[in-house]
Coordinates of C-alpha atoms in Angstrom, one line a residue:
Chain A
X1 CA 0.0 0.0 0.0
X2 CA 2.5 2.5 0.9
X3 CA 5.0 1.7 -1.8
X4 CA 2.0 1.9 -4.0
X5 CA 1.2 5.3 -2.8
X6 CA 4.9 6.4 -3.4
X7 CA 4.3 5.7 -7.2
X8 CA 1.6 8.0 -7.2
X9 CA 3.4 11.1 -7.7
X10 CA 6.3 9.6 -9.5
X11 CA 4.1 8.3 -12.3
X12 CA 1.7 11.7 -12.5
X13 CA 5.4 13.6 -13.2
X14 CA 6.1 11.0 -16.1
X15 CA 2.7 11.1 -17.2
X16 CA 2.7 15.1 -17.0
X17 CA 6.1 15.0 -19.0
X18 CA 5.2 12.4 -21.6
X19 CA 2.1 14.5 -22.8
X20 CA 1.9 17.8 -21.7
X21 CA 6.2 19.0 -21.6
X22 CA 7.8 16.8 -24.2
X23 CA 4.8 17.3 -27.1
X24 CA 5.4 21.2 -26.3
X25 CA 9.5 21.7 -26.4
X26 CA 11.4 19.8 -28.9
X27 CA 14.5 20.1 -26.8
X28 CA 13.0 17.3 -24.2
X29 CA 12.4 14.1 -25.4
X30 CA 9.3 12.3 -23.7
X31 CA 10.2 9.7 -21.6
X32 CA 9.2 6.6 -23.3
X33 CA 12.0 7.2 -26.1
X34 CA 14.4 8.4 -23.4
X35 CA 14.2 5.2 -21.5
X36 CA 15.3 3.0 -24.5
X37 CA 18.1 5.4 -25.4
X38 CA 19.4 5.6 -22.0
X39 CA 19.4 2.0 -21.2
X40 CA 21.3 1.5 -24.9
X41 CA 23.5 4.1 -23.4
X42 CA 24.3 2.8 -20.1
X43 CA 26.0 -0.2 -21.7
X44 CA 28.3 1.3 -23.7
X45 CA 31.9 1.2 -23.2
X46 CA 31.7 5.0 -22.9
X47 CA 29.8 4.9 -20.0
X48 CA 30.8 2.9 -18.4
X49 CA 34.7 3.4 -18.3
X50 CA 33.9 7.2 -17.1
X51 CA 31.5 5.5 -14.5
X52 CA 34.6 3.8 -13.4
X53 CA 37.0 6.8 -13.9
X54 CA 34.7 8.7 -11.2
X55 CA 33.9 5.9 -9.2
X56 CA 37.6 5.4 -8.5
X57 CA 38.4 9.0 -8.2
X58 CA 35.5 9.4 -5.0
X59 CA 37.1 6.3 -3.8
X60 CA 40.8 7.5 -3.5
X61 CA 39.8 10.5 -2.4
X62 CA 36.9 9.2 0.1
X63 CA 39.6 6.9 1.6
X64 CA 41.8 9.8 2.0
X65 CA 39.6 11.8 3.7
X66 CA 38.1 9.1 5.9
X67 CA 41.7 8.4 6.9
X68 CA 42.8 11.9 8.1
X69 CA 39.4 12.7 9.4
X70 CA 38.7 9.7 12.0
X71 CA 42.5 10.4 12.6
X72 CA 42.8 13.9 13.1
X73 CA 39.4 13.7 15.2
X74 CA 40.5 11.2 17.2
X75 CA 43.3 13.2 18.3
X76 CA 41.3 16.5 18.6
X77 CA 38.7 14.4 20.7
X78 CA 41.0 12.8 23.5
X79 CA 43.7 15.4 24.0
X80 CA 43.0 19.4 25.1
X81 CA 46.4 20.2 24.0
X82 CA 45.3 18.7 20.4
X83 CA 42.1 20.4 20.2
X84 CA 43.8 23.2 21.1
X85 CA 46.2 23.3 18.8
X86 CA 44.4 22.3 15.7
X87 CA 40.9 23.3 16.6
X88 CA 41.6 26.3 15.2
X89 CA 43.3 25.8 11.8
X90 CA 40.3 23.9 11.3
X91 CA 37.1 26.3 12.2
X92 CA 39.7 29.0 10.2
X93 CA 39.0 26.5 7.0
X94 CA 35.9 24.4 7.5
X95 CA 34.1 27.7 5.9
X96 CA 35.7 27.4 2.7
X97 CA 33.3 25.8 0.6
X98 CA 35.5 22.7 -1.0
X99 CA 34.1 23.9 -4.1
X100 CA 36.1 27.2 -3.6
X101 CA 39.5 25.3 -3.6
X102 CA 39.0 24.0 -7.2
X103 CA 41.3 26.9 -8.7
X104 CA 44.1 26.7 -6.3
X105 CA 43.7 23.0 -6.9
X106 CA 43.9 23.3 -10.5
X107 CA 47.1 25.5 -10.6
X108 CA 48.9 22.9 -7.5
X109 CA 48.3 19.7 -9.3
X110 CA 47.0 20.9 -12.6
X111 CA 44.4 19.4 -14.7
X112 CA 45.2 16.3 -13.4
X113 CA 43.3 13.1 -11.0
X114 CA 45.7 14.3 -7.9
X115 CA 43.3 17.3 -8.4
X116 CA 40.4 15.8 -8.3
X117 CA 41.4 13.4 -5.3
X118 CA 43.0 16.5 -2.9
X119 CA 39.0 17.8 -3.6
X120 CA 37.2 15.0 -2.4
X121 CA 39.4 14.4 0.5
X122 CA 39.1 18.0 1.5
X123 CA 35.5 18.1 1.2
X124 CA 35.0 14.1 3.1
X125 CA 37.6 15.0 5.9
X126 CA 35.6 18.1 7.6
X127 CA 32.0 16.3 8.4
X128 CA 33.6 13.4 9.6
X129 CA 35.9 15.5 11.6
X130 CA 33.6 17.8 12.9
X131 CA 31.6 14.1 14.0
X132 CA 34.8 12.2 15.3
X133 CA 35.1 14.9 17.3
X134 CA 31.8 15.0 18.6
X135 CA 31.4 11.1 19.0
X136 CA 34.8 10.5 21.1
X137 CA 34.2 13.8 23.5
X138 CA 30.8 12.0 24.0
X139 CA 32.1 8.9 24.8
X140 CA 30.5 8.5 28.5
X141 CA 33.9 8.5 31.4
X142 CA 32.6 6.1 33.0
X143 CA 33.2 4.0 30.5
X144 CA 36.8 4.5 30.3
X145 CA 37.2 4.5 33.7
X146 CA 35.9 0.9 33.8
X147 CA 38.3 -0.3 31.4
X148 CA 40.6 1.4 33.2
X149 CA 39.9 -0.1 36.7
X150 CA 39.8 -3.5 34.5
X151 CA 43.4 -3.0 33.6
X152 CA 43.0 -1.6 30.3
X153 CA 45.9 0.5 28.8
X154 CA 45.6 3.6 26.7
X155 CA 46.2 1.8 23.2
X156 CA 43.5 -0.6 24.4
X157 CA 41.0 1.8 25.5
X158 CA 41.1 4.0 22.6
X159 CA 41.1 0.9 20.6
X160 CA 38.5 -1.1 22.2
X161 CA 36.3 1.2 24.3
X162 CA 36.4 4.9 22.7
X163 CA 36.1 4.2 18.9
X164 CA 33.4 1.8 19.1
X165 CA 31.0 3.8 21.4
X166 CA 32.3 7.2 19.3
X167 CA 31.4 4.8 16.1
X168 CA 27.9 5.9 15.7
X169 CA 29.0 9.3 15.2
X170 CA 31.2 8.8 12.8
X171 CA 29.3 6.6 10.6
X172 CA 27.5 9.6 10.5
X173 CA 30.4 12.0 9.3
X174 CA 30.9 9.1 6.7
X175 CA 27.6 9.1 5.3
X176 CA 27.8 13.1 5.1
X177 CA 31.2 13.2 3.5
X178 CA 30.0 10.4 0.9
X179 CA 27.2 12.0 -0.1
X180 CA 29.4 15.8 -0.5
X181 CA 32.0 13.7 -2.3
X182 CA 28.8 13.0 -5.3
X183 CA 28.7 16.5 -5.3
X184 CA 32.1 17.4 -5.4
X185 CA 33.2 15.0 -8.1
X186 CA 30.5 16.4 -10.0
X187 CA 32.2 20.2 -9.7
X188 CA 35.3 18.6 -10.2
X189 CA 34.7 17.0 -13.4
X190 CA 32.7 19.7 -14.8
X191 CA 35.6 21.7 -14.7
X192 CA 38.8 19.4 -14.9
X193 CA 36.8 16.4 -16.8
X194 CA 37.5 18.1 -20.2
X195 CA 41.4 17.7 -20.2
X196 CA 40.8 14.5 -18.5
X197 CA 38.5 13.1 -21.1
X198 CA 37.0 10.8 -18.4
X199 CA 34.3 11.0 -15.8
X200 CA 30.3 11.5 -15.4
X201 CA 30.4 14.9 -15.1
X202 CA 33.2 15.2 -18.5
X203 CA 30.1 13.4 -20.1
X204 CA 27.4 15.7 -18.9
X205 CA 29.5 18.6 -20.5
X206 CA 30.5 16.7 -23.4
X207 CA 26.7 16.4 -24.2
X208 CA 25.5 19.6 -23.2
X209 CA 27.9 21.9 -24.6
X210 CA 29.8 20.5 -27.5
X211 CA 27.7 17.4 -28.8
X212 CA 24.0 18.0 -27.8
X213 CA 22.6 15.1 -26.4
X214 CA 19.9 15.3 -23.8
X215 CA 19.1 11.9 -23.2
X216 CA 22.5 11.2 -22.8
X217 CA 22.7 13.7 -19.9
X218 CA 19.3 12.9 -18.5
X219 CA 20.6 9.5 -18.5
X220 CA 24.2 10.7 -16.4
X221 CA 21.9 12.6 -14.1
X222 CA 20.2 9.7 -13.1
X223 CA 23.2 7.6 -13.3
X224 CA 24.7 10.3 -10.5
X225 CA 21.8 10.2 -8.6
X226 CA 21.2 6.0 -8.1
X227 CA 25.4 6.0 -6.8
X228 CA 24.7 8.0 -4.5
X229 CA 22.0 6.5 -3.0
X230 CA 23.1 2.9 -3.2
X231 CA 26.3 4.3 -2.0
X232 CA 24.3 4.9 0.9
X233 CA 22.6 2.6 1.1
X234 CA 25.8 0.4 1.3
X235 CA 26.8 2.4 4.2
X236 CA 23.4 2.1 5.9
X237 CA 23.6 -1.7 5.8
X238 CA 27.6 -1.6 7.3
X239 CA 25.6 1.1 10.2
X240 CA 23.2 -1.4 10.8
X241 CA 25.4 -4.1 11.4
X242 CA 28.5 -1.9 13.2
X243 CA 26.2 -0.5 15.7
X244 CA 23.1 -2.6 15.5
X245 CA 22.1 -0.4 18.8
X246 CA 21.9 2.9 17.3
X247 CA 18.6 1.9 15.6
X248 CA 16.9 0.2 17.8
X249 CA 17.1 3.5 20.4
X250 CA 15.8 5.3 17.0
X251 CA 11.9 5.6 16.8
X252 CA 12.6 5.5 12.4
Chain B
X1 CA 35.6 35.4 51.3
X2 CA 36.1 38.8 49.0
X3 CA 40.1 38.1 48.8
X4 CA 38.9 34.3 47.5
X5 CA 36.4 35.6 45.7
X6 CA 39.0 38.0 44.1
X7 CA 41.6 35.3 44.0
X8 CA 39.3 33.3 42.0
X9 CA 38.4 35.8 39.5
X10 CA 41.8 37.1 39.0
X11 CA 42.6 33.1 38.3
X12 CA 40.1 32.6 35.6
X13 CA 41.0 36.0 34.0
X14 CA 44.9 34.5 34.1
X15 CA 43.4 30.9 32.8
X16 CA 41.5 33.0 29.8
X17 CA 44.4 35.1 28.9
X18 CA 46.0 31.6 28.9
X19 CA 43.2 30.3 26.4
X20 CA 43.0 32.8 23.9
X21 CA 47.1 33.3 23.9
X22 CA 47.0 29.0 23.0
X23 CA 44.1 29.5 21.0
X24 CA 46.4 32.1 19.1
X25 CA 49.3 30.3 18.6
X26 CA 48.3 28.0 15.8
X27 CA 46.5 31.0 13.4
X28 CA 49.7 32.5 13.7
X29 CA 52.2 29.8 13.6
X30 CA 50.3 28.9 10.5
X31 CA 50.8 32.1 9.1
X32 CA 54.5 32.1 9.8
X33 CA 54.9 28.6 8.0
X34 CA 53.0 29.8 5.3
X35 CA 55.0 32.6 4.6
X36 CA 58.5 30.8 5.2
X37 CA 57.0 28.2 2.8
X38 CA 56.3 30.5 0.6
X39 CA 59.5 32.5 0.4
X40 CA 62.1 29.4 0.2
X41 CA 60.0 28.2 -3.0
X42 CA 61.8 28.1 -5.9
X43 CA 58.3 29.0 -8.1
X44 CA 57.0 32.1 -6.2
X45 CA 53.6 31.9 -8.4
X46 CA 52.5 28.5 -6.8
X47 CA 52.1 29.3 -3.5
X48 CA 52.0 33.4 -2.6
X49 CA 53.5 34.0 0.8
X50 CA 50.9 35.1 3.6
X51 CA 52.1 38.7 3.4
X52 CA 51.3 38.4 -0.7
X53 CA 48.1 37.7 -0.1
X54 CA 47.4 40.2 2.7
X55 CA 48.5 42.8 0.2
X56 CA 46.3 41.5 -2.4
X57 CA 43.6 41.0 0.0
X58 CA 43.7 45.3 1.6
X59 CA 44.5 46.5 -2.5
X60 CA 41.3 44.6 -4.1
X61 CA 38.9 45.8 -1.2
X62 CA 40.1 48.9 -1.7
X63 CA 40.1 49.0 -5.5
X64 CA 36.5 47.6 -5.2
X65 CA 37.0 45.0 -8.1
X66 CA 35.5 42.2 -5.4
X67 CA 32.4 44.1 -4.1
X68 CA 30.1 44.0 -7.1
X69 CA 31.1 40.6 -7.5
X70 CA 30.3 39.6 -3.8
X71 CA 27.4 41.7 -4.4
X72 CA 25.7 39.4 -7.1
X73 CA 26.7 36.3 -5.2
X74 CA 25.0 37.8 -2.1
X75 CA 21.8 38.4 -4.4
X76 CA 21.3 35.0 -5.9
X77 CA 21.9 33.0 -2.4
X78 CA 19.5 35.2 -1.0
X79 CA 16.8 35.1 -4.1
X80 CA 17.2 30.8 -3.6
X81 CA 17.7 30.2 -0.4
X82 CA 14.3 32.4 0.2
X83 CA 12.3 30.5 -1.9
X84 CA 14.0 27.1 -0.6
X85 CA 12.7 28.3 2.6
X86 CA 9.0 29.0 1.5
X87 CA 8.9 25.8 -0.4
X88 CA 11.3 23.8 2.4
X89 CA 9.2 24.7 5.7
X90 CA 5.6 24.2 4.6
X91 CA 6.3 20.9 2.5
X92 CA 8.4 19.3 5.9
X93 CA 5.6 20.7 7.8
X94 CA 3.1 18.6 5.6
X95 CA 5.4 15.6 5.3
X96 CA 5.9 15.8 8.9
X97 CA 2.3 15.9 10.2
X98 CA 0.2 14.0 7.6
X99 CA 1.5 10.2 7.1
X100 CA -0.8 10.2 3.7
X101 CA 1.6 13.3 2.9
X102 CA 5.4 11.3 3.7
X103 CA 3.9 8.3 2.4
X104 CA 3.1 10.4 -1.4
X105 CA 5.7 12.5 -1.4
X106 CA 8.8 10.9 0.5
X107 CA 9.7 8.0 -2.2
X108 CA 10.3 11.0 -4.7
X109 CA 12.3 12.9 -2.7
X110 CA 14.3 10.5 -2.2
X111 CA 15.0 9.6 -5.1
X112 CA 16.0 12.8 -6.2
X113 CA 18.0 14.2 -3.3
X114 CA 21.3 11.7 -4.1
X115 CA 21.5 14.0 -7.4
X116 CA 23.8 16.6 -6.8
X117 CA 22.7 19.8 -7.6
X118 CA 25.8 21.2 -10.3
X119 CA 24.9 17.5 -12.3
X120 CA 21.4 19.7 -13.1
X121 CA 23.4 22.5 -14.7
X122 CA 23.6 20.9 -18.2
X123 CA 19.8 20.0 -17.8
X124 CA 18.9 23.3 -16.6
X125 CA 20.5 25.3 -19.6
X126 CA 18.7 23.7 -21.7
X127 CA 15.3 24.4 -19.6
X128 CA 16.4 27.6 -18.1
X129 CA 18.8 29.0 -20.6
X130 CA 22.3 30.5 -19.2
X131 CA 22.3 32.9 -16.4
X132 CA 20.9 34.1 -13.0
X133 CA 18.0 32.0 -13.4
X134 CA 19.9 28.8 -13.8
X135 CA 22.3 29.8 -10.9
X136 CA 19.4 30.4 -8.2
X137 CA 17.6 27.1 -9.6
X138 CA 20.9 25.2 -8.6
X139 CA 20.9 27.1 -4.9
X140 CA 17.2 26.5 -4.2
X141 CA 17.8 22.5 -4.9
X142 CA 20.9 22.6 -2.9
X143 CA 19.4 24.3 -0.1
X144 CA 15.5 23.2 -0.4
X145 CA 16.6 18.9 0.5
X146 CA 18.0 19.6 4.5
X147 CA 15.2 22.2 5.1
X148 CA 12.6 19.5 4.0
X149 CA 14.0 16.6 5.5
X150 CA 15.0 18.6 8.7
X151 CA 11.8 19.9 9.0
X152 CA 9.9 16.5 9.0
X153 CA 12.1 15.1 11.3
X154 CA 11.2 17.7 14.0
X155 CA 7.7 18.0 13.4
X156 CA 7.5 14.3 13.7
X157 CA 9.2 14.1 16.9
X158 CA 6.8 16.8 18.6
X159 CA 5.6 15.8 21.5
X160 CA 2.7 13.7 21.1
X161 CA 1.0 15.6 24.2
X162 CA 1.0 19.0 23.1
X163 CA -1.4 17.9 20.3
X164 CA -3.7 16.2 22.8
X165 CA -3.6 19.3 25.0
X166 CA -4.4 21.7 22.3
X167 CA -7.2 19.2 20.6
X168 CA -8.8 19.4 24.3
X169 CA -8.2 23.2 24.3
X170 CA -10.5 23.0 21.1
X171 CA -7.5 23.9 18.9
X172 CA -6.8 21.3 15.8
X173 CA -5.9 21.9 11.9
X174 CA -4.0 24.8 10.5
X175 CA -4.2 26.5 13.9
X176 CA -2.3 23.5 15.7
X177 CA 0.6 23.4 12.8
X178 CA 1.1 27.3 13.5
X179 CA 0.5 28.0 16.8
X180 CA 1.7 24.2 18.1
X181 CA 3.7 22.7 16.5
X182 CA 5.9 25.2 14.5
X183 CA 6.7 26.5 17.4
X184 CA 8.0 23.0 19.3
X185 CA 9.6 22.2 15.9
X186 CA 11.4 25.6 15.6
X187 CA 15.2 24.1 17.0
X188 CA 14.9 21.1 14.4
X189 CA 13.9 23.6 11.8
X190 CA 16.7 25.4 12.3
X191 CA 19.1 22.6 11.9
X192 CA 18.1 22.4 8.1
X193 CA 18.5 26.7 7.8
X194 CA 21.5 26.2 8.8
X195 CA 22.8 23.3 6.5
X196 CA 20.9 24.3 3.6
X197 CA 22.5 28.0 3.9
X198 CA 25.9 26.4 4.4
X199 CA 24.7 24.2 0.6
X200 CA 23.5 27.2 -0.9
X201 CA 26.6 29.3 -0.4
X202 CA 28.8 26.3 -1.2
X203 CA 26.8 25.6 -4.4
X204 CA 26.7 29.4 -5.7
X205 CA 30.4 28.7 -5.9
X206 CA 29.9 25.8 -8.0
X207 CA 27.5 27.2 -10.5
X208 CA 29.7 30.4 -11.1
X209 CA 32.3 28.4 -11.9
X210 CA 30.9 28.2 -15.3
X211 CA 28.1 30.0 -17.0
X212 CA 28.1 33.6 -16.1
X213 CA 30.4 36.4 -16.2
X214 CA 29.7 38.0 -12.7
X215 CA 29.8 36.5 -9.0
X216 CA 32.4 35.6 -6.9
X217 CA 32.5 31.9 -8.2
X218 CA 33.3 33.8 -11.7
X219 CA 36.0 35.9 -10.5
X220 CA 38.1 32.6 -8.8
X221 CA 38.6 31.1 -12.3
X222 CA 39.3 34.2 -13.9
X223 CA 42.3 34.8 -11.7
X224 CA 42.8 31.4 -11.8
X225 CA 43.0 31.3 -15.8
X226 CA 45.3 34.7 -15.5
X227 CA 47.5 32.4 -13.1
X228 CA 47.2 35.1 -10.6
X229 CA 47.1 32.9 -7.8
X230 CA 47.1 35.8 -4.7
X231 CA 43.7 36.9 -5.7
X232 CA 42.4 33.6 -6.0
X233 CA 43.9 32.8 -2.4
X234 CA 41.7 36.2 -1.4
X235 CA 38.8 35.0 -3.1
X236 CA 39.0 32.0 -1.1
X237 CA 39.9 34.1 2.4
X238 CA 36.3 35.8 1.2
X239 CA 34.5 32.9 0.3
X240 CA 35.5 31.3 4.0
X241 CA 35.0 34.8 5.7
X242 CA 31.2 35.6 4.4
X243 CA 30.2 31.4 4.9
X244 CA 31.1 31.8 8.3
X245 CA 29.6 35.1 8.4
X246 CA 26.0 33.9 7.1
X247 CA 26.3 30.7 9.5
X248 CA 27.0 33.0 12.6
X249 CA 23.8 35.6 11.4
X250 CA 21.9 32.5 11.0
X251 CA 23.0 31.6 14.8
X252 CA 22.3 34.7 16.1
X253 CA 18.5 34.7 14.6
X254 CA 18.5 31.2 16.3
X255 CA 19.3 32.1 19.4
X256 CA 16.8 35.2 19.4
X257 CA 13.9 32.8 18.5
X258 CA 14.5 29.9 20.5
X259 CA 15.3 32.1 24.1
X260 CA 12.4 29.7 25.6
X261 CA 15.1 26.5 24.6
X262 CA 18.0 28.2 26.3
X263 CA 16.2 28.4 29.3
X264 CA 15.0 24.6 29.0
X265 CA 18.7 23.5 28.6
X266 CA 20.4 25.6 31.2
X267 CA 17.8 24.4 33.6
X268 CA 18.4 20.3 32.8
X269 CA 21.8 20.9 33.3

């Protein structure tokens, strides 16, 4: 019943589109043709090696940024003297819209894939950060004091008692930072994709501003839209099976 | 007990002066490094030291090539993040209190809000055409998502007594949503001003990158192109400075509506 009702307005849009926008603009091709020329489309070996070129750049970069984030918020968490020192540097460039550092990233590592990469680590590392940071200072001292009247060490505490109760929180940073890297890569490859010649969002210009082709970027659109929420998704299902107690203390 | 009391005092004075020196040191040791960086590179264009930038920084404010620029910028986020906020408010507010609502509407917005918002600018000329009217389009999608889904969230989580109280009271329908229960949903709301102001100004950036000759967005690639890299570095200094600035305004309002929510926290702790 309810995923019936979600159809509802899905299938008005389409409907709404198909007879009333497409017949009206010759520019926007109804969506019964679109469908078969985007399916043709996603299997061809120009799709899908630029869906690979992007998926691997948000991966080296994600990674990247996961890395120094949970790192560097880890440190910022557990010692004043860290939080002190880099708190900061950080609130002086969590402002900067990642976005914003596509020039300077452009004339450091030219129009390259290291540019693409520094971006999406740059724009992953500050929400998961900003969470890490968050999660460990959370992490309730009594706690650590238990593990510490157990016998516990500080390797073994950090290790065993602060990251997994701060884990929820970061899980959240990572599900933030995956879904700004979609966006980012997006930027990045609208911009830097041309010399590149590889990417989703090298195709979207491609088709929009040298070939016209709006199928083809409808179909990238949607293409951009479904990784990003199966990425999700993925991540999701890993938070439901990390730290199966988050949800069930979670009304939805 | 007044030479304790003034011990004590005189104390945390010392311990803040402490604080802000430490909180000091880094902004300026960073500033140092940058600038001895800068100097021992062998390519001065890379990387302009800090006190290249400073210059660049005072001369283009007072040259005023940045202002009209800024000035656009300022005028699009606001033009799309307003109309986010009249289409974001009262459509979480209806997802939020009517389950027929979430249940029509929630599938779709789901389904679109994984789509970043620049992947629409190719779509969007061709709808829209090139200019201002593409650029807000991209700010109101960036910005309209956490306002929505922010605002269901809250409104779902009211209290489930104030509605029964009010219904006795005799109040119900569009007199409960505005008197009831945007009101208890206010600090949630809030939540998704804030992130969706942060997405707009982050995605004005993005969508002057290309397509329009004016904008703040516009003028980093045109310094970038002309390989004059202290202005884009101020660009950047400006880009940080007014985000931080529209987060802390947006704080501010906060904290002037929500007083009644100060008072609740203080008092639990």
């Amino acid at each position: 019943m309810r995923v019936l009702r979600g159809l509802i307005l899905p299938a008005l849009l389409l409907l709404a589109w198909e007879f009333l926008l497409a017949p009206s603009d010759d520019m926007i091709p109804p969506p019964s043709t679109l469908a078969a020329v985007m399916f043709r489309f996603y299997g061809s070996e120009e799709f899908l090696t630029s869906l690979a070129a992007s998926v691997l750049r948000v991966a080296a970069g994600y990674a990247l940024g996961v890395g120094l984030g949970v790192a560097l918020g880890t440190a910022i968490g557990l010692s004043r003297n860290a939080s002190q020192l880099l708190e900061p540097l950080t609130s002086m460039l969590r402002p900067i819209a990642p976005i914003a550092w596509t020039p300077l990233a452009i004339i450091w590592f030219g129009l390259s894939e290291r540019a693409t990469i520094f971006l999406i680590a740059y724009a992953v590392m500050f929400p998961i950060l900003t969470n890490t940071i968050a999660g460990v200072q959370g992490v309730a001292r009594a706690y650590i004091d238990a593990a510490r009247t157990l016998g516990a060490v500080r390797w073994s505490i950090i290790r065993e008692v602060i990251v997994p109760a701060a884990l929820p929180a970061i899980l959240t940073g990572l599900r933030v930072g995956l879904g700004l890297s979609w966006a980012v890569i997006v930027a990045a490859e609208l911009i830097i994709g041309y010399t590149l010649q590889l990417g989703l969002g090298y195709i979207l210009v491609r088709y929009s501003q040298v070939v016209f082709n709006v199928p083809r970027v409808i179909a990238v659109i949607l293409a951009l839209g479904a990784l990003g929420f199966l990425t999700d998704l993925a991540l999701r299902f890993f938070e439901r099976r990390l730290v199966p107690w988050k949800l069930a203390t979670q009304l939805r | 007990m007044t030479v304790h009391a003034m011990t004590d005092s005189s104390r945390i004075v010392h311990r803040r002066r402490d604080d802000t020196l430490r909180l000091l040191i880094v902004p300026v040791a960073f500033l140092v490094v940058w600038e001895l960086v800068g100097r021992s590179m062998a390519d001065q264009t890379i990387l302009p030291r800090a006190s290249v930038v400073a210059q660049a920084l005072v001369s283009s404010m007072l040259s005023g090539e940045v202002w009209p620029h800024l000035a656009v910028s300022l005028r699009r986020v606001a033009t799309g993040y307003g109309l986010a906020v009249l289409i974001g408010i009262p459509l979480g507010m209806l997802i939020g209190a009517y389950r027929l609502a979430d249940h029509l509407i929630d599938p779709l917005l789901q389904v679109l809000r994984p789509i970043p918002g620049l992947a629409l600018m190719p779509l969007l000329l061709v709808i829209v055409g090139l200019g201002d009217k593409m650029i807000v389009s991209i700010v109101v999608y960036a910005a309209v998502f956490p306002i929505i889904v922010n605002t269901a969230a809250a409104v779902r989580s009211v209290d489930r007594i104030y509605s029964d109280v009010s219904r006795t009271f005799g109040v119900g329908g569009l007199a409960l949503l505005r008197e009831v229960v945007l009101p208890a949903s206010m600090p949630g709301i809030f939540v998704g001003l804030r992130t969706g102001l942060t997405f707009a100004w982050m995605s004005i950036i993005g969508a002057e990158l290309i397509g329009t000759l004016r904008g703040i967005g516009y003028l980093i690639t045109y310094y970038q192109k002309l390989f004059i890299v202290d202005k884009v570095v101020v660009c950047m200094v400006l880009i940080g400075v007014i985000g931080f600035a529209l987060d802390r305004i947006l704080r501010a309002i906060a904290d002037r509506v929500l007083v009644w929510q100060r008072g609740i926290v203080t008092e639990a702790r």
